[in-house]
Amino acid sequence: MSEITTVGLDLAKNAFLAHGADASGRAVLRKKLRRDQVLDFFGRLPPCVVAMEACGGAHFWGREIGKLGHEVRLIPPAYVKPFVKRQKNDAADAEAICEAAVRPT
């Protein structure tokens, strides 16, 4: 498996979706996580960029994931929306967040 360099994390009430990509942008991870699994999952992952849409809950998760050695990026939802390729669902949102995080602007 390729090394994950970027993870897009779509936050929800109970289940979060993680979309991981390698340096070339190819998807290497798609995983559904419950709230109690998130910190354990990121604790086992090598340090990488973790991106989330900015919201009230994202600030909490960003601090907790940042403590594990990851670089956290909070992206405004308006900057993520253009990267959604198909109908709006959690998996498509996680992929769009991951893609928006690697853009230079």
mmCIF file of C-alpha atoms in Angstrom, residues 13-87:
data_model
loop_
_atom_site.group_PDB
_atom_site.id
_atom_site.type_symbol
_atom_site.label_atom_id
_atom_site.label_comp_id
_atom_site.label_asym_id
_atom_site.label_seq_id
_atom_site.Cartn_x
_atom_site.Cartn_y
_atom_site.Cartn_z
ATOM 1 C CA LYS A 13 -22.860 13.192 14.152
ATOM 2 C CA ASN A 14 -21.997 9.523 14.576
ATOM 3 C CA ALA A 15 -19.937 8.237 11.657
ATOM 4 C CA PHE A 16 -16.996 10.028 10.027
ATOM 5 C CA LEU A 17 -15.625 9.173 6.594
ATOM 6 C CA ALA A 18 -11.897 9.293 5.885
ATOM 7 C CA HIS A 19 -10.479 9.469 2.353
ATOM 8 C CA GLY A 20 -6.712 9.014 2.111
ATOM 9 C CA ALA A 21 -4.537 9.823 -0.896
ATOM 10 C CA ASP A 22 -0.879 9.260 -1.685
ATOM 11 C CA ALA A 23 1.549 11.874 -3.046
ATOM 12 C CA SER A 24 0.262 11.442 -6.613
ATOM 13 C CA GLY A 25 -3.346 12.032 -5.501
ATOM 14 C CA ARG A 26 -4.473 8.429 -5.981
ATOM 15 C CA ALA A 27 -7.022 7.162 -3.451
ATOM 16 C CA VAL A 28 -5.486 4.548 -1.153
ATOM 17 C CA LEU A 29 -7.913 4.634 1.784
ATOM 18 C CA ARG A 30 -11.665 4.918 2.259
ATOM 19 C CA LYS A 31 -12.827 4.182 5.771
ATOM 20 C CA LYS A 32 -15.923 4.800 7.862
ATOM 21 C CA LEU A 33 -15.120 5.599 11.498
ATOM 22 C CA ARG A 34 -17.269 5.907 14.585
ATOM 23 C CA ARG A 35 -16.453 8.726 17.017
ATOM 24 C CA ASP A 36 -14.681 6.385 19.410
ATOM 25 C CA GLN A 37 -12.444 5.031 16.601
ATOM 26 C CA VAL A 38 -11.157 8.341 15.210
ATOM 27 C CA LEU A 39 -8.264 9.027 17.580
ATOM 28 C CA ASP A 40 -7.142 5.390 17.575
ATOM 29 C CA PHE A 41 -7.132 5.355 13.761
ATOM 30 C CA PHE A 42 -5.100 8.564 13.450
ATOM 31 C CA GLY A 43 -2.779 7.423 16.236
ATOM 32 C CA ARG A 44 -1.742 4.430 14.112
ATOM 33 C CA LEU A 45 -1.357 6.505 10.927
ATOM 34 C CA PRO A 46 2.059 8.030 10.108
ATOM 35 C CA PRO A 47 2.115 11.864 10.271
ATOM 36 C CA CYS A 48 0.276 13.387 7.315
ATOM 37 C CA VAL A 49 -2.003 16.288 6.366
ATOM 38 C CA VAL A 50 -5.520 15.877 7.763
ATOM 39 C CA ALA A 51 -8.098 18.223 6.248
ATOM 40 C CA MET A 52 -11.645 18.931 7.439
ATOM 41 C CA GLU A 53 -14.383 21.375 6.572
ATOM 42 C CA ALA A 54 -14.309 24.173 9.122
ATOM 43 C CA CYS A 55 -17.154 24.008 11.647
ATOM 44 C CA GLY A 56 -17.535 24.015 15.412
ATOM 45 C CA GLY A 57 -16.726 20.330 15.761
ATOM 46 C CA ALA A 58 -13.756 20.546 13.403
ATOM 47 C CA HIS A 59 -11.858 22.776 15.829
ATOM 48 C CA PHE A 60 -12.116 20.145 18.584
ATOM 49 C CA TRP A 61 -11.111 17.269 16.281
ATOM 50 C CA GLY A 62 -8.339 19.372 14.762
ATOM 51 C CA ARG A 63 -6.771 19.983 18.181
ATOM 52 C CA GLU A 64 -7.017 16.305 19.147
ATOM 53 C CA ILE A 65 -5.642 14.998 15.834
ATOM 54 C CA GLY A 66 -2.907 17.650 15.863
ATOM 55 C CA LYS A 67 -1.720 16.331 19.246
ATOM 56 C CA LEU A 68 -0.997 13.017 17.484
ATOM 57 C CA GLY A 69 1.565 14.682 15.194
ATOM 58 C CA HIS A 70 -0.543 15.360 12.115
ATOM 59 C CA GLU A 71 -0.754 18.672 10.255
ATOM 60 C CA VAL A 72 -4.397 19.771 10.433
ATOM 61 C CA ARG A 73 -6.014 22.045 7.843
ATOM 62 C CA LEU A 74 -9.496 23.469 8.275
ATOM 63 C CA ILE A 75 -11.014 24.433 4.940
ATOM 64 C CA PRO A 76 -14.107 26.639 4.518
ATOM 65 C CA PRO A 77 -17.023 24.661 3.024
ATOM 66 C CA ALA A 78 -17.283 27.120 0.121
ATOM 67 C CA TYR A 79 -13.770 26.103 -0.992
ATOM 68 C CA VAL A 80 -14.629 22.392 -0.875
ATOM 69 C CA LYS A 81 -17.899 22.512 -2.815
ATOM 70 C CA PRO A 82 -16.325 22.950 -6.297
ATOM 71 C CA PHE A 83 -14.437 19.658 -5.884
ATOM 72 C CA VAL A 84 -17.519 17.472 -5.248
ATOM 73 C CA LYS A 85 -17.692 15.324 -8.403
ATOM 74 C CA ARG A 86 -21.036 13.603 -8.000
ATOM 75 C CA GLN A 87 -24.100 13.747 -5.743
#
